[in-house]
PDB file of C-alpha atoms in Angstrom:
ATOM      1  CA  UNK A1438     -33.155  22.347  77.648  1.00 42.00           C
ATOM      2  CA  UNK A1439     -35.021  21.511  80.758  1.00 43.00           C
ATOM      3  CA  UNK A1440     -33.134  21.431  84.078  1.00 45.00           C
ATOM      4  CA  UNK A1441     -35.681  19.082  85.659  1.00 52.00           C
ATOM      5  CA  UNK A1442     -34.392  15.661  86.776  1.00 66.00           C
ATOM      6  CA  UNK A1443     -34.745  12.873  84.313  1.00 86.00           C
ATOM      7  CA  UNK A1444     -37.353  10.841  86.233  1.00 87.00           C
ATOM      8  CA  UNK A1445     -39.490  13.978  86.357  1.00 91.00           C
ATOM      9  CA  UNK A1446     -39.199  14.457  82.636  1.00 92.00           C
ATOM     10  CA  UNK A1447     -40.020  10.799  82.071  1.00 94.00           C
ATOM     11  CA  UNK A1448     -43.029  11.048  84.406  1.00 95.00           C
ATOM     12  CA  UNK A1449     -44.371  13.947  82.347  1.00 94.00           C
ATOM     13  CA  UNK A1450     -43.846  11.775  79.190  1.00 95.00           C
ATOM     14  CA  UNK A1451     -45.707   8.882  80.761  1.00 95.00           C
ATOM     15  CA  UNK A1452     -48.688  11.018  81.634  1.00 96.00           C
ATOM     16  CA  UNK A1453     -48.845  12.360  78.097  1.00 95.00           C
ATOM     17  CA  UNK A1454     -48.647   8.857  76.721  1.00 95.00           C
ATOM     18  CA  UNK A1455     -51.494   7.576  78.930  1.00 95.00           C
ATOM     19  CA  UNK A1456     -53.616  10.435  77.813  1.00 96.00           C
ATOM     20  CA  UNK A1457     -53.014   9.583  74.165  1.00 94.00           C
ATOM     21  CA  UNK A1458     -53.573   5.830  74.595  1.00 95.00           C
ATOM     22  CA  UNK A1459     -56.863   6.516  76.280  1.00 95.00           C
ATOM     23  CA  UNK A1460     -58.232   8.342  73.220  1.00 94.00           C
ATOM     24  CA  UNK A1461     -60.381   6.514  70.688  1.00 91.00           C
ATOM     25  CA  UNK A1462     -57.555   6.701  68.137  1.00 89.00           C
ATOM     26  CA  UNK A1463     -55.001   5.316  70.589  1.00 92.00           C
ATOM     27  CA  UNK A1464     -57.297   2.532  71.689  1.00 93.00           C
ATOM     28  CA  UNK A1465     -57.865   1.483  68.021  1.00 91.00           C
ATOM     29  CA  UNK A1466     -54.070   1.390  67.378  1.00 92.00           C
ATOM     30  CA  UNK A1467     -53.470  -0.476  70.706  1.00 95.00           C
ATOM     31  CA  UNK A1468     -56.173  -3.109  69.758  1.00 93.00           C
ATOM     32  CA  UNK A1469     -54.501  -3.585  66.396  1.00 93.00           C
ATOM     33  CA  UNK A1470     -51.049  -3.985  67.961  1.00 95.00           C
ATOM     34  CA  UNK A1471     -52.347  -6.457  70.584  1.00 94.00           C
ATOM     35  CA  UNK A1472     -53.773  -8.649  67.774  1.00 92.00           C
ATOM     36  CA  UNK A1473     -50.341  -8.509  66.092  1.00 93.00           C
ATOM     37  CA  UNK A1474     -48.626  -9.582  69.322  1.00 94.00           C
ATOM     38  CA  UNK A1475     -50.968 -12.446  70.184  1.00 91.00           C
ATOM     39  CA  UNK A1476     -49.389 -15.026  67.854  1.00 90.00           C
ATOM     40  CA  UNK A1477     -45.882 -14.340  69.230  1.00 89.00           C
ATOM     41  CA  UNK A1478     -47.087 -14.584  72.838  1.00 88.00           C
ATOM     42  CA  UNK A1479     -48.877 -17.862  72.365  1.00 84.00           C
ATOM     43  CA  UNK A1480     -45.467 -19.533  71.414  1.00 82.00           C
ATOM     44  CA  UNK A1481     -43.647 -18.290  74.440  1.00 82.00           C
ATOM     45  CA  UNK A1482     -43.215 -19.819  77.807  1.00 80.00           C
ATOM     46  CA  UNK A1483     -41.087 -18.777  80.795  1.00 83.00           C
ATOM     47  CA  UNK A1484     -41.052 -17.228  84.142  1.00 87.00           C
ATOM     48  CA  UNK A1485     -40.587 -13.526  83.668  1.00 94.00           C
ATOM     49  CA  UNK A1486     -41.435 -10.782  81.183  1.00 95.00           C
ATOM     50  CA  UNK A1487     -41.164  -6.953  81.062  1.00 97.00           C
ATOM     51  CA  UNK A1488     -43.053  -4.226  79.137  1.00 97.00           C
ATOM     52  CA  UNK A1489     -41.498  -0.858  78.618  1.00 97.00           C
ATOM     53  CA  UNK A1490     -44.005   1.633  77.319  1.00 96.00           C
ATOM     54  CA  UNK A1491     -46.478   4.416  77.949  1.00 95.00           C
ATOM     55  CA  UNK A1492     -49.688   2.633  77.276  1.00 92.00           C
ATOM     56  CA  UNK A1493     -51.827  -0.152  78.812  1.00 93.00           C
ATOM     57  CA  UNK A1494     -50.319  -3.638  79.052  1.00 93.00           C
ATOM     58  CA  UNK A1495     -50.267  -5.454  75.733  1.00 93.00           C
ATOM     59  CA  UNK A1496     -49.044  -9.021  76.551  1.00 91.00           C
ATOM     60  CA  UNK A1497     -51.838  -9.908  78.928  1.00 88.00           C
ATOM     61  CA  UNK A1498     -52.516 -13.081  76.900  1.00 88.00           C
ATOM     62  CA  UNK A1499     -48.958 -14.308  77.212  1.00 88.00           C
ATOM     63  CA  UNK A1500     -48.535 -17.503  79.272  1.00 87.00           C
ATOM     64  CA  UNK A1501     -45.426 -16.102  80.987  1.00 87.00           C
ATOM     65  CA  UNK A1502     -46.046 -16.407  84.795  1.00 81.00           C
ATOM     66  CA  UNK A1503     -44.494 -13.200  86.226  1.00 91.00           C
ATOM     67  CA  UNK A1504     -45.306 -10.058  84.117  1.00 92.00           C
ATOM     68  CA  UNK A1505     -43.413  -6.840  85.129  1.00 95.00           C
ATOM     69  CA  UNK A1506     -44.384  -3.292  84.113  1.00 95.00           C
ATOM     70  CA  UNK A1507     -42.133  -0.200  84.079  1.00 96.00           C
ATOM     71  CA  UNK A1508     -42.531   3.241  85.574  1.00 96.00           C
ATOM     72  CA  UNK A1509     -40.173   6.201  86.088  1.00 95.00           C
ATOM     73  CA  UNK A1510     -41.652   6.974  89.511  1.00 95.00           C
ATOM     74  CA  UNK A1511     -43.546   5.185  92.317  1.00 94.00           C
ATOM     75  CA  UNK A1512     -46.498   7.541  91.903  1.00 94.00           C
ATOM     76  CA  UNK A1513     -47.053   6.258  88.412  1.00 95.00           C
ATOM     77  CA  UNK A1514     -46.848   2.517  89.263  1.00 94.00           C
ATOM     78  CA  UNK A1515     -50.195   1.005  88.550  1.00 88.00           C
ATOM     79  CA  UNK A1516     -49.541  -2.425  89.966  1.00 89.00           C
ATOM     80  CA  UNK A1517     -47.251  -4.141  92.636  1.00 89.00           C
ATOM     81  CA  UNK A1518     -45.188  -5.897  89.876  1.00 89.00           C
ATOM     82  CA  UNK A1519     -43.727  -2.621  88.582  1.00 94.00           C
ATOM     83  CA  UNK A1520     -40.063  -1.889  87.963  1.00 95.00           C
ATOM     84  CA  UNK A1521     -39.386   1.757  89.101  1.00 95.00           C
ATOM     85  CA  UNK A1522     -36.262   2.943  87.413  1.00 95.00           C
ATOM     86  CA  UNK A1523     -34.746   4.726  84.490  1.00 95.00           C
ATOM     87  CA  UNK A1524     -35.497   2.608  81.299  1.00 95.00           C
ATOM     88  CA  UNK A1525     -31.845   2.529  80.287  1.00 93.00           C
ATOM     89  CA  UNK A1526     -30.668   1.214  83.717  1.00 94.00           C
ATOM     90  CA  UNK A1527     -32.665  -1.864  84.438  1.00 96.00           C
ATOM     91  CA  UNK A1528     -31.912  -3.475  87.859  1.00 95.00           C
ATOM     92  CA  UNK A1529     -32.180  -6.967  86.384  1.00 96.00           C
ATOM     93  CA  UNK A1530     -29.677  -9.749  85.761  1.00 96.00           C
ATOM     94  CA  UNK A1531     -28.485 -10.664  82.366  1.00 96.00           C
ATOM     95  CA  UNK A1532     -30.578 -13.179  80.215  1.00 95.00           C
ATOM     96  CA  UNK A1533     -33.333 -13.251  82.829  1.00 95.00           C
ATOM     97  CA  UNK A1534     -36.550 -12.506  80.861  1.00 96.00           C
ATOM     98  CA  UNK A1535     -38.440 -14.658  78.453  1.00 94.00           C
ATOM     99  CA  UNK A1536     -40.193 -11.678  76.773  1.00 95.00           C
ATOM    100  CA  UNK A1537     -39.332  -7.974  76.662  1.00 97.00           C
ATOM    101  CA  UNK A1538     -41.732  -5.519  74.941  1.00 97.00           C
ATOM    102  CA  UNK A1539     -40.576  -2.055  74.103  1.00 98.00           C
ATOM    103  CA  UNK A1540     -43.752  -0.229  73.141  1.00 98.00           C
ATOM    104  CA  UNK A1541     -43.273   3.017  71.269  1.00 97.00           C
ATOM    105  CA  UNK A1542     -40.582   4.176  73.742  1.00 97.00           C
ATOM    106  CA  UNK A1543     -37.555   4.262  71.511  1.00 97.00           C
ATOM    107  CA  UNK A1544     -39.080   7.230  69.687  1.00 96.00           C
ATOM    108  CA  UNK A1545     -39.223   9.452  72.666  1.00 95.00           C
ATOM    109  CA  UNK A1546     -36.650   8.017  75.127  1.00 94.00           C
ATOM    110  CA  UNK A1547     -33.834  10.445  76.086  1.00 92.00           C
ATOM    111  CA  UNK A1548     -31.202   7.667  75.353  1.00 94.00           C
ATOM    112  CA  UNK A1549     -32.715   5.192  72.855  1.00 96.00           C
ATOM    113  CA  UNK A1550     -29.402   3.348  72.214  1.00 96.00           C
ATOM    114  CA  UNK A1551     -28.851   2.592  75.938  1.00 96.00           C
ATOM    115  CA  UNK A1552     -32.494   1.599  76.268  1.00 97.00           C
ATOM    116  CA  UNK A1553     -32.203  -0.921  73.553  1.00 97.00           C
ATOM    117  CA  UNK A1554     -28.889  -2.212  74.906  1.00 97.00           C
ATOM    118  CA  UNK A1555     -30.567  -2.836  78.295  1.00 97.00           C
ATOM    119  CA  UNK A1556     -33.649  -4.491  76.787  1.00 98.00           C
ATOM    120  CA  UNK A1557     -31.291  -6.833  74.775  1.00 97.00           C
ATOM    121  CA  UNK A1558     -29.141  -7.461  77.815  1.00 97.00           C
ATOM    122  CA  UNK A1559     -32.005  -8.769  80.066  1.00 97.00           C
ATOM    123  CA  UNK A1560     -33.667 -10.893  77.177  1.00 97.00           C
ATOM    124  CA  UNK A1561     -32.791 -14.630  77.595  1.00 95.00           C
ATOM    125  CA  UNK A1562     -31.028 -16.486  74.860  1.00 94.00           C
ATOM    126  CA  UNK A1563     -34.191 -18.332  73.996  1.00 91.00           C
ATOM    127  CA  UNK A1564     -36.452 -15.313  74.777  1.00 93.00           C
ATOM    128  CA  UNK A1565     -38.070 -12.755  72.453  1.00 95.00           C
ATOM    129  CA  UNK A1566     -37.467  -9.017  72.194  1.00 97.00           C
ATOM    130  CA  UNK A1567     -40.506  -7.310  70.690  1.00 97.00           C
ATOM    131  CA  UNK A1568     -40.285  -3.633  69.488  1.00 98.00           C
ATOM    132  CA  UNK A1569     -43.289  -1.504  68.460  1.00 98.00           C
ATOM    133  CA  UNK A1570     -42.523   1.608  66.488  1.00 96.00           C
ATOM    134  CA  UNK A1571     -44.306   4.167  64.331  1.00 95.00           C
ATOM    135  CA  UNK A1572     -43.899   3.601  60.621  1.00 92.00           C
ATOM    136  CA  UNK A1573     -42.324   6.674  58.959  1.00 90.00           C
ATOM    137  CA  UNK A1574     -43.787   5.799  55.549  1.00 84.00           C
ATOM    138  CA  UNK A1575     -47.327   5.014  56.698  1.00 77.00           C
ATOM    139  CA  UNK A1576     -50.298   7.401  56.658  1.00 75.00           C
ATOM    140  CA  UNK A1577     -49.414   8.579  60.204  1.00 74.00           C
ATOM    141  CA  UNK A1578     -45.912   9.392  59.046  1.00 72.00           C
ATOM    142  CA  UNK A1579     -47.131  11.574  56.301  1.00 72.00           C
ATOM    143  CA  UNK A1580     -49.267  13.498  58.766  1.00 71.00           C
ATOM    144  CA  UNK A1581     -46.065  14.579  60.573  1.00 69.00           C
ATOM    145  CA  UNK A1582     -45.477  17.072  57.691  1.00 68.00           C
ATOM    146  CA  UNK A1583     -47.279  19.585  59.933  1.00 70.00           C
ATOM    147  CA  UNK A1584     -44.530  20.669  62.352  1.00 73.00           C
ATOM    148  CA  UNK A1585     -46.816  21.756  65.032  1.00 71.00           C
ATOM    149  CA  UNK A1586     -47.880  18.136  65.433  1.00 73.00           C
ATOM    150  CA  UNK A1587     -44.446  16.968  66.245  1.00 76.00           C
ATOM    151  CA  UNK A1588     -44.713  18.397  69.754  1.00 81.00           C
ATOM    152  CA  UNK A1589     -47.588  16.112  70.489  1.00 86.00           C
ATOM    153  CA  UNK A1590     -47.902  12.322  70.995  1.00 88.00           C
ATOM    154  CA  UNK A1591     -47.873  10.204  68.922  1.00 89.00           C
ATOM    155  CA  UNK A1592     -46.178  12.394  66.278  1.00 87.00           C
ATOM    156  CA  UNK A1593     -43.433  13.395  68.771  1.00 90.00           C
ATOM    157  CA  UNK A1594     -39.897  12.103  68.617  1.00 91.00           C
ATOM    158  CA  UNK A1595     -37.770  10.284  66.058  1.00 92.00           C
ATOM    159  CA  UNK A1596     -39.546   7.682  63.917  1.00 93.00           C
ATOM    160  CA  UNK A1597     -37.208   4.966  62.683  1.00 94.00           C
ATOM    161  CA  UNK A1598     -37.833   2.341  60.061  1.00 93.00           C
ATOM    162  CA  UNK A1599     -37.544  -1.456  60.731  1.00 95.00           C
ATOM    163  CA  UNK A1600     -34.360  -1.488  58.696  1.00 94.00           C
ATOM    164  CA  UNK A1601     -32.767   1.192  60.844  1.00 95.00           C
ATOM    165  CA  UNK A1602     -33.538  -0.715  64.075  1.00 96.00           C
ATOM    166  CA  UNK A1603     -32.152  -3.829  62.359  1.00 95.00           C
ATOM    167  CA  UNK A1604     -28.852  -2.032  62.243  1.00 96.00           C
ATOM    168  CA  UNK A1605     -29.107  -0.996  65.951  1.00 96.00           C
ATOM    169  CA  UNK A1606     -29.963  -4.702  66.847  1.00 97.00           C
ATOM    170  CA  UNK A1607     -26.930  -6.058  65.059  1.00 96.00           C
ATOM    171  CA  UNK A1608     -24.781  -4.039  67.590  1.00 94.00           C
ATOM    172  CA  UNK A1609     -26.335  -5.877  70.538  1.00 95.00           C
ATOM    173  CA  UNK A1610     -25.981  -9.261  68.866  1.00 95.00           C
ATOM    174  CA  UNK A1611     -29.687  -9.609  67.961  1.00 97.00           C
ATOM    175  CA  UNK A1612     -31.310 -10.265  64.572  1.00 96.00           C
ATOM    176  CA  UNK A1613     -34.844  -9.687  63.237  1.00 96.00           C
ATOM    177  CA  UNK A1614     -37.073 -12.719  62.876  1.00 95.00           C
ATOM    178  CA  UNK A1615     -40.091 -11.037  61.496  1.00 95.00           C
ATOM    179  CA  UNK A1616     -41.691  -7.600  61.094  1.00 97.00           C
ATOM    180  CA  UNK A1617     -45.412  -7.282  61.072  1.00 96.00           C
ATOM    181  CA  UNK A1618     -47.304  -4.203  60.125  1.00 95.00           C
ATOM    182  CA  UNK A1619     -50.580  -3.030  61.760  1.00 92.00           C
ATOM    183  CA  UNK A1620     -52.862   0.024  62.124  1.00 88.00           C
ATOM    184  CA  UNK A1621     -54.057   0.292  58.533  1.00 89.00           C
ATOM    185  CA  UNK A1622     -56.268   3.179  57.701  1.00 84.00           C
ATOM    186  CA  UNK A1623     -57.202   5.551  54.855  1.00 80.00           C
ATOM    187  CA  UNK A1624     -55.911   9.148  54.805  1.00 74.00           C
ATOM    188  CA  UNK A1625     -57.963  11.272  57.101  1.00 66.00           C
ATOM    189  CA  UNK A1626     -59.587   8.296  58.744  1.00 71.00           C
ATOM    190  CA  UNK A1627     -58.980   6.504  62.003  1.00 67.00           C
ATOM    191  CA  UNK A1628     -57.780   2.934  62.566  1.00 70.00           C
ATOM    192  CA  UNK A1629     -61.312   1.431  62.728  1.00 71.00           C
ATOM    193  CA  UNK A1630     -61.690  -0.305  59.417  1.00 74.00           C
ATOM    194  CA  UNK A1631     -61.755  -4.020  60.200  1.00 81.00           C
ATOM    195  CA  UNK A1632     -61.752  -5.048  56.573  1.00 84.00           C
ATOM    196  CA  UNK A1633     -58.684  -2.838  55.782  1.00 87.00           C
ATOM    197  CA  UNK A1634     -56.942  -4.081  58.781  1.00 86.00           C
ATOM    198  CA  UNK A1635     -57.615  -7.791  57.828  1.00 87.00           C
ATOM    199  CA  UNK A1636     -56.303  -7.093  54.290  1.00 89.00           C
ATOM    200  CA  UNK A1637     -53.235  -5.297  55.428  1.00 89.00           C
ATOM    201  CA  UNK A1638     -52.343  -7.929  57.891  1.00 89.00           C
ATOM    202  CA  UNK A1639     -53.006 -10.847  55.474  1.00 91.00           C
ATOM    203  CA  UNK A1640     -50.530  -9.473  53.000  1.00 92.00           C
ATOM    204  CA  UNK A1641     -48.361  -7.726  55.552  1.00 93.00           C
ATOM    205  CA  UNK A1642     -48.147  -4.519  53.648  1.00 90.00           C
ATOM    206  CA  UNK A1643     -45.662  -1.938  54.938  1.00 90.00           C
ATOM    207  CA  UNK A1644     -48.382   0.805  54.941  1.00 88.00           C
ATOM    208  CA  UNK A1645     -49.721   0.601  58.549  1.00 89.00           C
ATOM    209  CA  UNK A1646     -49.317   3.336  61.124  1.00 91.00           C
ATOM    210  CA  UNK A1647     -47.130   1.072  63.283  1.00 94.00           C
ATOM    211  CA  UNK A1648     -45.083  -2.107  63.102  1.00 96.00           C
ATOM    212  CA  UNK A1649     -44.049  -4.834  65.348  1.00 97.00           C
ATOM    213  CA  UNK A1650     -40.441  -6.105  65.179  1.00 97.00           C
ATOM    214  CA  UNK A1651     -39.811  -9.544  66.570  1.00 97.00           C
ATOM    215  CA  UNK A1652     -35.947 -10.183  67.336  1.00 97.00           C
ATOM    216  CA  UNK A1653     -33.973 -12.913  68.946  1.00 95.00           C
ATOM    217  CA  UNK A1654     -30.415 -13.184  70.005  1.00 95.00           C
ATOM    218  CA  UNK A1655     -28.025 -14.588  67.373  1.00 90.00           C
ATOM    219  CA  UNK A1656     -27.093 -18.188  67.827  1.00 77.00           C
ATOM    220  CA  UNK A1657     -23.890 -18.561  69.628  1.00 61.00           C
ATOM    221  CA  UNK A1658     -22.003 -21.319  67.887  1.00 50.00           C
ATOM    222  CA  UNK A1659     -19.780 -23.424  70.186  1.00 47.00           C
ATOM    223  CA  UNK A1660     -16.172 -23.571  69.060  1.00 50.00           C
ATOM    224  CA  UNK A1661     -15.147 -26.845  67.443  1.00 50.00           C
ATOM    225  CA  UNK A1662     -13.520 -29.351  69.829  1.00 51.00           C
ATOM    226  CA  UNK A1663      -9.796 -29.544  69.581  1.00 52.00           C
ATOM    227  CA  UNK A1664      -8.563 -32.733  67.964  1.00 47.00           C
ATOM    228  CA  UNK A1665      -5.926 -34.512  70.010  1.00 49.00           C
ATOM    229  CA  UNK A1666      -3.060 -35.665  67.771  1.00 40.00           C
ATOM    230  CA  UNK A1667      -2.020 -39.264  68.573  1.00 45.00           C
ATOM    231  CA  UNK A1668       1.156 -40.917  67.079  1.00 38.00           C
ATOM    232  CA  UNK A1669       1.666 -44.651  66.833  1.00 44.00           C
ATOM    233  CA  UNK A1670       5.173 -44.250  68.147  1.00 46.00           C
ATOM    234  CA  UNK A1671       7.364 -41.523  69.550  1.00 42.00           C
ATOM    235  CA  UNK A1672       9.429 -39.365  67.193  1.00 42.00           C
ATOM    236  CA  UNK A1673      12.736 -41.157  67.795  1.00 45.00           C
ATOM    237  CA  UNK A1674      15.878 -41.523  65.715  1.00 42.00           C
ATOM    238  CA  UNK A1675      14.185 -44.055  63.344  1.00 42.00           C
ATOM    239  CA  UNK A1676      11.612 -41.451  62.478  1.00 37.00           C
ATOM    240  CA  UNK A1677      14.480 -39.066  61.487  1.00 35.00           C
ATOM    241  CA  UNK A1678      16.122 -41.595  59.158  1.00 39.00           C
ATOM    242  CA  UNK A1679      18.464 -42.925  61.889  1.00 38.00           C
ATOM    243  CA  UNK A1680      20.078 -39.486  62.439  1.00 37.00           C
ATOM    244  CA  UNK A1681      20.613 -38.416  65.964  1.00 37.00           C
ATOM    245  CA  UNK A1682      21.550 -34.918  65.088  1.00 37.00           C
ATOM    246  CA  UNK A1683      20.886 -32.586  62.124  1.00 40.00           C
ATOM    247  CA  UNK A1684      23.875 -30.468  61.324  1.00 41.00           C
ATOM    248  CA  UNK A1685      23.287 -26.973  60.051  1.00 45.00           C
ATOM    249  CA  UNK A1686      24.020 -26.495  56.362  1.00 46.00           C
ATOM    250  CA  UNK A1687      27.013 -24.353  55.547  1.00 47.00           C
ATOM    251  CA  UNK A1688      26.253 -20.843  54.537  1.00 45.00           C
ATOM    252  CA  UNK A1689      26.861 -19.967  50.978  1.00 46.00           C
ATOM    253  CA  UNK A1690      29.136 -16.962  50.198  1.00 47.00           C
ATOM    254  CA  UNK A1691      27.293 -14.325  48.272  1.00 41.00           C
ATOM    255  CA  UNK A1692      29.600 -12.668  45.831  1.00 46.00           C
ATOM    256  CA  UNK A1693      29.131  -9.127  44.896  1.00 41.00           C
TER     257      UNK A1693
END
């Protein structure tokens, strides 16, 4: 185990991630995922959003006014609107963001449970939490059979299915609205086949390299109003049959 501070380890991870997303393969997957995210963003309106990930910004088409990015160190911050912090300790108030995007970070984050808790905490009640993950059962998942690949991005880390993340989301009071699959390709080929991508997206086949999970906070039902009991008259002697006192009944002797 490395003795380096956590921000330094995260900074190394971000650099590795940026190198991958700059490759032709990474750019092809990024374009497919951005096309998947577009319809979700078009229906969102609000003041603040946040993207947690290692690649370029995805939600640039979103009408949310103030878009924040994340970085573990100041040196890696690419724009002024960057949140410099650990991803599982966000210095933001509860329910403050209309959109939170977690882009392939749960697979490699040191503490994915706390990261998801923080992402859920800062998502507004009427906001959207969007998670991109690598599909364990897709073509890319099959290529992880070679163990030497698991030390490199994107095959590094723990790949979890949408069903597994649905269990995690239930603990933070969120539920999945929809899962979309993207990044379709043939074995041994790259994600560049437009016809295959269109076919896979149209039928939403769970065979893509990645998936987009759209979640929202569970509706909080207000407790039913208490009914005030009203009586036509007070409970006086007449109500008790004219009796002013009810005497206790004599105890019966129990014979052995």
